């Protein structure tokens, strides 16, 4: 690089803001282009987050419109199919990004997501909506994961520089996450109450097209230094194993008996496919997940933490909306205000992250404390009743937001900074895969908890709302006061079990995080001085 170019790059390195991107002597992206591309990536993350939260906020209304009788039992498929499609393609997206670069992969996934959004808007029944949500999920798997890869390449920090990870750019990303959490249920409720729930899918289109244009015209990253191949067989094996496991979790004990031929065949298929994947990564020349990455201690410990964390929070946070809308009769807009409280806590936590890191000294202690805090709140939620103050519920959601704000972005960034640059794509998407797999398991598992509780405890006192052990949400407004009370009280008791189980599950990542090996912030500061 020329002397002038070196001076410019050194000056950029000293800045706290975005840095220009060079490929040798050639300037690929100026600082302003980096900012615009970053905003496009954050916009795509916001779209995916909005879509999940908007659907969770208005899904109960979708059920009442498309299938009020059997909708509650099929409702988890609106999220499970999305998460299933998302997680089974995420590892493949990561490898494709490592091989071909993140730009074409991002554009393909964003286009797929937008097509799926348009199709969801015109769905005429629950089956169509579930299928089109699957298309959305295929796009979302790359939309979020590859956007995180791009951000990781644009803002890669020094290894172990955890306090540096809490700089303004990381805080801004967490703030965007909080905005997504806040806008999702609130915007979904407003759109659903004033227009129609179908518009929650159409609002993705203009922002998505704008992000598509920015990435297509401005994103330029250094070329790959090594030729690598995509292990499509390995991707197919892990996708099949994940799909088998999720179908067992969703169908077992409901559609099919646990000892039925269908469940047994799915279990055998899952085990065989998983064994094939493990053999593949040990024998393939270019496996989907490299052995070097598997030997990375940070990567190994963050995978189960992400899996169990997604499992624990899936039911806990999703059923807060169900409690508010079905159990307490709130509109989607008012129920969304509870998530707004969580988003405010998350934003506050991100903005003061640097001082929180200094307080705990090590990242693993922060993860442990976060899990304990979340567990305590979820345990309190397990005692929600017919007249619990919404002020207390909102306060609990805000506390959960404070805990999540210190783990969602920092866990990913800390992992990215501890792997080789060539593996950053598959490392990022592997964590996303693990989290989404846990989330999908969570939706299926907690759906089983709720439906079984309703089947066992929903009696004739619920009147027409009891349809062979299933809760018909479409007739709640027509019931007598006593029947309405019996129906919603049973539903609230079912959600309380979800919160109680989640409270115990979320403690597992807290314990696992203690096994992370890292230097304290004081030791790293002494080493840098």
XYZ file of C-alpha atoms in Angstrom:
529
model
C 0.000 0.000 0.000
C 1.258 3.522 -0.699
C 2.500 5.746 2.124
C -0.571 7.932 1.803
C -2.818 4.888 1.922
C -1.007 3.613 5.010
C -1.406 6.933 6.734
C -5.121 6.994 5.897
C -5.612 3.473 7.195
C -3.636 4.177 10.385
C -5.749 7.243 10.987
C -8.889 5.202 10.418
C -7.698 2.532 12.843
C -7.410 5.143 15.579
C -10.984 6.237 15.113
C -13.796 4.732 17.136
C -16.220 4.883 14.220
C -16.432 2.804 11.029
C -13.210 2.161 9.120
C -12.647 2.086 5.342
C -12.210 -1.363 3.791
C -9.046 -2.028 1.766
C -7.867 -4.900 -0.403
C -4.135 -4.373 -0.421
C -3.652 -0.878 -1.840
C -7.128 -0.658 -3.332
C -9.865 1.120 -1.419
C -13.008 -1.015 -1.604
C -15.393 0.899 0.632
C -15.142 4.357 2.108
C -16.343 5.153 5.602
C -19.682 6.487 4.372
C -20.276 3.357 2.299
C -19.487 1.198 5.329
C -22.078 3.150 7.296
C -24.750 2.713 4.599
C -24.026 -1.011 4.199
C -24.129 -1.425 7.977
C -27.508 0.294 8.079
C -28.749 -2.009 5.313
C -27.577 -5.050 7.288
C -29.197 -3.754 10.458
C -32.363 -3.082 8.479
C -32.427 -6.695 7.326
C -31.940 -7.855 10.909
C -34.748 -5.535 11.920
C -37.032 -7.000 9.236
C -36.418 -10.552 10.410
C -36.906 -9.566 14.027
C -39.999 -7.539 13.207
C -41.451 -10.479 11.297
C -40.998 -12.901 14.180
C -42.395 -10.498 16.756
C -45.178 -9.148 14.574
C -46.377 -12.678 13.901
C -46.126 -13.608 17.580
C -48.201 -10.531 18.434
C -50.978 -11.119 15.893
C -50.809 -14.911 15.567
C -53.711 -15.302 17.969
C -55.756 -13.052 15.684
C -54.665 -15.029 12.609
C -55.874 -18.190 14.312
C -59.243 -16.630 15.062
C -59.607 -15.602 11.410
C -58.334 -18.700 9.604
C -59.066 -21.595 11.989
C -60.590 -20.653 15.368
C -61.388 -24.244 16.435
C -58.116 -26.054 15.791
C -55.908 -22.980 15.557
C -54.268 -23.136 18.985
C -52.967 -26.641 18.324
C -51.639 -25.547 14.891
C -50.464 -22.100 15.998
C -46.925 -23.207 16.969
C -46.386 -24.258 13.339
C -46.442 -20.554 12.366
C -43.215 -20.212 14.305
C -41.948 -23.802 14.156
C -42.045 -24.001 10.347
C -40.279 -20.647 10.136
C -37.625 -21.705 12.650
C -37.291 -25.162 11.064
C -36.677 -23.744 7.597
C -34.415 -21.088 9.070
C -32.191 -23.394 11.094
C -31.757 -26.220 8.574
C -30.395 -23.862 5.901
C -28.290 -21.649 8.188
C -25.127 -23.831 8.166
C -25.286 -23.995 4.372
C -25.608 -20.213 4.142
C -22.510 -19.832 6.309
C -20.426 -22.122 4.134
C -21.708 -20.481 0.935
C -20.734 -17.095 2.362
C -17.241 -18.381 3.154
C -16.859 -19.788 -0.384
C -18.566 -17.219 -2.615
C -18.528 -14.195 -0.336
C -21.468 -12.888 1.667
C -22.875 -10.489 -0.960
C -24.576 -12.892 -3.425
C -25.781 -15.111 -0.584
C -27.303 -12.122 1.217
C -29.076 -10.904 -1.917
C -30.540 -14.347 -2.615
C -31.805 -14.781 0.934
C -33.303 -11.292 1.064
C -35.113 -11.866 -2.224
C -36.494 -15.173 -0.955
C -37.644 -13.535 2.264
C -39.511 -10.792 0.395
C -41.231 -13.306 -1.908
C -42.305 -15.318 1.143
C -43.653 -12.158 2.794
C -45.847 -11.362 -0.222
C -47.160 -14.928 -0.336
C -48.011 -14.890 3.401
C -50.054 -11.760 2.820
C -52.359 -13.560 0.380
C -52.715 -16.860 2.329
C -56.323 -18.104 2.536
C -56.021 -20.785 5.221
C -53.641 -22.007 7.918
C -52.035 -24.583 5.623
C -51.110 -21.964 3.032
C -49.864 -19.578 5.708
C -47.648 -22.283 7.216
C -46.195 -23.187 3.791
C -45.503 -19.559 2.910
C -43.981 -18.940 6.341
C -41.601 -21.780 5.501
C -40.512 -19.908 2.370
C -39.953 -16.856 4.537
C -37.859 -18.916 6.913
C -35.618 -20.155 4.103
C -34.861 -16.549 3.257
C -34.594 -15.460 6.889
C -31.908 -18.062 7.563
C -29.550 -16.083 5.355
C -31.094 -12.694 6.008
C -30.008 -12.653 9.638
C -26.964 -14.920 9.553
C -25.229 -13.377 6.531
C -26.004 -9.859 7.746
C -24.193 -10.780 10.968
C -21.293 -12.172 8.928
C -20.999 -8.902 7.009
C -21.116 -6.896 10.218
C -18.501 -9.174 11.756
C -16.162 -8.585 8.793
C -16.729 -4.825 8.759
C -16.290 -4.382 12.510
C -13.949 -7.151 13.556
C -12.405 -6.364 16.962
C -9.206 -7.546 18.592
C -9.351 -11.050 20.001
C -10.659 -11.126 23.589
C -11.314 -7.364 23.475
C -14.658 -7.690 25.196
C -14.779 -4.136 26.466
C -14.008 -2.954 22.947
C -16.958 -4.992 21.784
C -19.211 -2.683 23.761
C -18.264 0.337 21.684
C -20.863 2.576 20.113
C -21.243 0.460 16.992
C -22.043 -2.664 19.015
C -24.394 -0.716 21.240
C -26.082 0.626 18.124
C -26.645 -2.917 16.895
C -28.174 -3.886 20.222
C -30.313 -0.741 20.121
C -31.589 -1.804 16.698
C -32.401 -5.199 18.179
C -34.313 -3.452 20.927
C -36.144 -1.292 18.406
C -37.163 -4.458 16.588
C -38.472 -5.986 19.796
C -40.347 -2.795 20.575
C -41.789 -2.166 17.126
C -42.709 -5.785 16.378
C -45.626 -6.395 18.730
C -46.631 -2.713 18.860
C -46.574 -2.216 15.106
C -48.195 -5.612 14.567
C -50.975 -4.730 16.949
C -51.572 -1.321 15.370
C -51.628 -2.745 11.847
C -53.867 -5.631 12.854
C -56.320 -3.452 14.804
C -56.538 -0.621 12.246
C -56.024 -2.456 8.921
C -55.649 -6.217 8.692
C -53.128 -8.761 9.935
C -52.073 -9.411 6.313
C -50.365 -6.025 6.206
C -47.814 -7.154 8.779
C -46.178 -9.082 5.930
C -46.490 -6.386 3.283
C -44.557 -3.807 5.327
C -41.378 -5.865 4.764
C -41.318 -5.034 1.055
C -40.245 -1.347 0.837
C -37.510 -1.586 3.485
C -36.320 -4.896 2.079
C -36.015 -3.495 -1.437
C -34.042 -0.506 -0.132
C -31.606 -2.772 1.750
C -31.302 -4.953 -1.375
C -30.318 -1.931 -3.485
C -27.697 -0.700 -1.003
C -26.005 -4.090 -0.635
C -26.090 -4.730 -4.391
C -24.422 -1.405 -5.267
C -22.106 -0.635 -2.337
C -20.896 -3.800 -0.606
C -17.364 -4.722 -1.672
C -15.199 -6.979 0.469
C -11.716 -8.447 -0.084
C -11.677 -11.523 -2.305
C -11.338 -14.932 -0.714
C -7.719 -16.010 -0.390
C -8.434 -19.733 -0.576
C -10.580 -21.794 -2.917
C -13.079 -23.748 -0.844
C -15.845 -26.183 -1.678
C -19.351 -26.422 -0.314
C -20.202 -29.702 1.398
C -23.789 -30.057 0.182
C -23.952 -33.652 1.436
C -23.019 -32.559 4.941
C -25.621 -29.780 4.792
C -28.290 -32.263 3.695
C -27.379 -34.669 6.509
C -27.578 -32.091 9.308
C -30.740 -30.583 7.803
C -32.414 -33.996 7.731
C -31.354 -34.772 11.307
C -32.678 -31.417 12.538
C -35.949 -31.820 10.654
C -36.479 -35.318 12.074
C -35.845 -34.133 15.631
C -38.194 -31.170 15.296
C -40.979 -33.273 13.793
C -40.655 -35.752 16.665
C -40.931 -32.901 19.173
C -43.976 -31.447 17.434
C -45.863 -34.651 16.481
C -44.971 -36.917 19.391
C -47.914 -37.475 21.712
C -50.242 -35.294 19.619
C -50.573 -36.331 16.008
C -48.914 -39.699 16.634
C -48.367 -41.755 19.762
C -44.796 -41.819 21.081
C -44.529 -45.543 20.312
C -46.137 -45.247 16.867
C -44.370 -46.400 13.713
C -44.093 -42.841 12.391
C -42.286 -41.508 15.486
C -39.994 -44.535 15.688
C -39.036 -44.197 12.019
C -38.366 -40.479 12.484
C -36.170 -41.220 15.501
C -34.184 -43.858 13.630
C -33.801 -41.552 10.638
C -32.607 -38.709 12.872
C -29.972 -40.855 14.574
C -28.709 -42.276 11.270
C -28.514 -38.838 9.659
C -26.728 -37.334 12.666
C -24.217 -40.202 12.688
C -23.689 -39.659 8.973
C -23.044 -35.965 9.538
C -20.523 -36.656 12.304
C -18.697 -39.099 10.038
C -18.838 -36.598 7.194
C -17.138 -33.788 9.115
C -14.315 -36.156 10.101
C -13.690 -37.543 6.591
C -14.636 -34.854 4.044
C -11.872 -32.739 2.524
C -13.920 -29.550 3.048
C -16.502 -30.391 5.754
C -19.382 -28.096 6.571
C -17.859 -27.447 10.020
C -14.073 -27.700 10.076
C -12.276 -29.759 12.718
C -10.223 -26.679 13.586
C -13.420 -24.844 14.445
C -14.634 -27.769 16.560
C -11.349 -27.644 18.477
C -11.969 -23.980 19.332
C -12.961 -23.973 23.049
C -15.074 -20.826 22.745
C -17.054 -22.235 19.821
C -17.622 -25.575 21.573
C -19.069 -24.027 24.706
C -21.179 -21.396 22.939
C -22.994 -23.987 20.808
C -24.839 -25.729 23.704
C -25.362 -22.372 25.424
C -27.110 -21.063 22.304
C -29.153 -24.263 21.914
C -30.506 -24.374 25.458
C -30.904 -20.599 25.640
C -33.130 -20.648 22.559
C -35.133 -23.547 23.985
C -35.726 -21.851 27.322
C -36.735 -18.442 26.039
C -38.893 -19.616 23.131
C -41.840 -20.604 25.252
C -41.329 -18.087 28.017
C -41.415 -14.969 25.865
C -43.896 -16.196 23.249
C -46.562 -17.156 25.779
C -46.462 -13.766 27.491
C -48.404 -12.514 24.456
C -50.795 -15.460 24.695
C -51.391 -14.769 28.385
C -52.106 -11.095 27.711
C -54.404 -11.606 24.713
C -56.234 -14.850 25.514
C -55.957 -14.900 29.292
C -56.519 -11.194 29.921
C -58.355 -10.094 26.774
C -55.933 -7.377 25.679
C -55.801 -6.228 22.080
C -52.606 -7.016 20.121
C -51.601 -3.339 20.410
C -51.884 -3.226 24.188
C -50.270 -6.636 24.581
C -47.355 -5.366 22.499
C -46.605 -2.772 25.167
C -45.298 -5.569 27.400
C -42.630 -6.378 24.822
C -41.933 -2.650 24.576
C -40.937 -2.788 28.244
C -38.463 -5.587 27.485
C -37.035 -3.606 24.567
C -36.501 -0.559 26.773
C -34.551 -2.710 29.223
C -32.485 -4.167 26.396
C -31.636 -0.730 24.989
C -30.675 0.595 28.409
C -28.490 -2.445 29.025
C -26.692 -2.055 25.697
C -25.946 1.614 26.282
C -24.315 0.953 29.661
C -22.666 -2.285 28.544
C -19.091 -1.035 28.949
C -19.627 -0.369 32.665
C -21.457 -3.641 33.198
C -18.505 -5.508 31.667
C -16.134 -3.706 34.014
C -18.336 -4.602 36.968
C -18.320 -8.341 36.244
C -14.731 -8.445 34.971
C -15.271 -11.508 32.798
C -17.782 -12.270 30.088
C -18.683 -15.653 31.568
C -19.777 -14.104 34.848
C -22.040 -11.766 32.900
C -23.649 -14.750 31.150
C -24.147 -16.497 34.474
C -25.745 -13.454 36.090
C -27.954 -12.920 33.039
C -29.313 -16.463 33.238
C -30.027 -16.199 36.945
C -31.899 -12.920 36.449
C -33.985 -14.337 33.603
C -34.748 -17.456 35.626
C -35.937 -15.416 38.602
C -38.322 -13.367 36.464
C -39.716 -16.405 34.635
C -40.243 -18.137 37.970
C -42.277 -15.122 39.118
C -44.249 -15.287 35.864
C -45.244 -18.857 36.714
C -47.556 -17.360 39.343
C -49.464 -15.015 37.001
C -53.175 -14.946 37.678
C -56.409 -13.505 36.340
C -55.773 -10.108 37.952
C -51.974 -9.738 38.115
C -50.920 -6.111 37.704
C -49.632 -5.323 34.219
C -47.202 -2.888 35.839
C -45.475 -5.821 37.552
C -45.457 -7.847 34.323
C -43.985 -4.899 32.413
C -41.306 -4.479 35.083
C -40.416 -8.158 34.784
C -40.144 -7.870 31.002
C -37.849 -4.852 31.414
C -35.575 -6.846 33.722
C -35.429 -9.663 31.182
C -34.482 -7.059 28.571
C -31.597 -5.832 30.724
C -30.280 -9.388 31.005
C -30.697 -10.153 27.296
C -28.998 -6.912 26.279
C -25.691 -8.143 27.663
C -25.741 -11.544 25.981
C -27.436 -11.437 22.574
C -24.897 -9.370 20.662
C -21.830 -9.817 22.842
C -21.954 -13.623 22.785
C -21.897 -13.625 18.994
C -19.224 -10.943 18.695
C -17.002 -12.592 21.286
C -17.213 -15.864 19.352
C -16.497 -14.137 16.024
C -13.382 -12.541 17.492
C -12.084 -15.932 18.684
C -12.195 -17.804 15.358
C -10.155 -17.471 12.192
C -11.416 -14.970 9.634
C -11.938 -17.745 7.062
C -14.296 -19.516 9.494
C -16.276 -16.484 10.635
C -19.173 -17.322 8.306
C -19.723 -20.896 9.430
C -19.057 -19.971 13.086
C -21.717 -17.255 12.978
C -24.301 -19.383 11.234
C -23.551 -22.403 13.426
C -24.477 -20.361 16.496
C -27.605 -19.151 14.707
C -28.409 -22.750 13.775
C -28.006 -23.895 17.351
C -30.168 -21.078 18.707
C -32.881 -21.537 16.088
C -32.901 -25.294 16.624
C -33.399 -24.710 20.332
C -36.124 -22.148 19.624
C -37.957 -24.541 17.313
C -37.709 -27.304 19.907
C -39.016 -24.844 22.465
C -42.080 -23.956 20.429
C -42.884 -27.623 19.806
C -42.215 -28.663 23.393
C -44.191 -25.871 25.041
C -47.035 -26.358 22.583
C -47.251 -29.938 23.828
C -47.260 -28.706 27.431
C -50.130 -26.277 26.766
C -52.276 -28.588 24.634
C -51.911 -31.491 27.062
C -52.770 -29.302 30.021
C -55.844 -27.977 28.231
C -56.920 -31.474 27.225
C -56.656 -32.639 30.849
C -58.158 -29.625 32.618
C -60.561 -27.942 30.183
C -64.023 -29.078 31.313
C -67.625 -28.506 30.429
C -67.572 -25.394 32.607
C -65.890 -23.661 29.671
C -69.010 -24.119 27.573
C -68.627 -23.885 23.808
C -64.932 -22.957 24.221
C -64.184 -26.598 25.023
C -64.041 -28.516 21.745
C -62.878 -32.024 22.667
C -60.153 -30.659 24.939
C -59.101 -27.842 22.609
C -59.752 -24.180 23.387
C -61.879 -22.428 20.732
C -60.669 -18.827 20.960
C -63.265 -17.636 18.461
C -66.190 -18.031 20.881
C -64.663 -16.541 24.029
C -66.518 -13.256 23.575
C -69.891 -15.070 23.390
C -69.536 -17.069 26.618
C -71.288 -16.362 29.865
C -69.086 -14.774 32.575
C -68.674 -18.074 34.418
C -67.809 -19.999 31.235
C -65.378 -17.288 30.118
C -63.681 -17.317 33.521
C -63.317 -21.116 33.468
C -61.846 -21.109 29.936
C -59.292 -18.320 30.375
C -58.282 -19.460 33.868
C -57.385 -22.880 32.492
C -55.374 -21.276 29.706
C -53.506 -19.072 32.198
C -52.637 -22.130 34.280
C -51.227 -23.790 31.151
C -49.003 -20.781 30.405
C -47.817 -20.758 34.021
C -46.358 -24.222 33.486
C -44.532 -22.899 30.423
C -42.945 -20.110 32.467
C -41.989 -22.478 35.296
C -40.240 -24.953 32.992
C -38.484 -22.096 31.180
C -37.213 -20.747 34.501
C -35.326 -23.976 35.189
C -34.069 -24.472 31.630
C -32.552 -20.996 31.392
C -30.286 -21.810 34.348
C -28.426 -24.467 32.333
C -26.554 -21.965 30.086
C -25.643 -20.039 33.250
C -23.783 -23.068 34.573
C -22.199 -23.913 31.214
C -20.869 -20.353 30.847
C -18.656 -20.879 33.909
C -16.551 -23.283 31.808
C -15.531 -20.515 29.371
C -11.804 -19.836 29.608
C -10.914 -16.170 29.292
C -8.685 -13.525 30.771
C -10.206 -10.878 33.003
C -10.624 -7.339 31.720
C -7.903 -6.174 34.127
C -5.439 -8.738 32.747
C -6.184 -7.728 29.146
C -5.809 -4.048 30.007
C -2.415 -4.765 31.614
C -1.314 -6.744 28.552
C -2.245 -3.884 26.203
C -0.438 -1.249 28.300
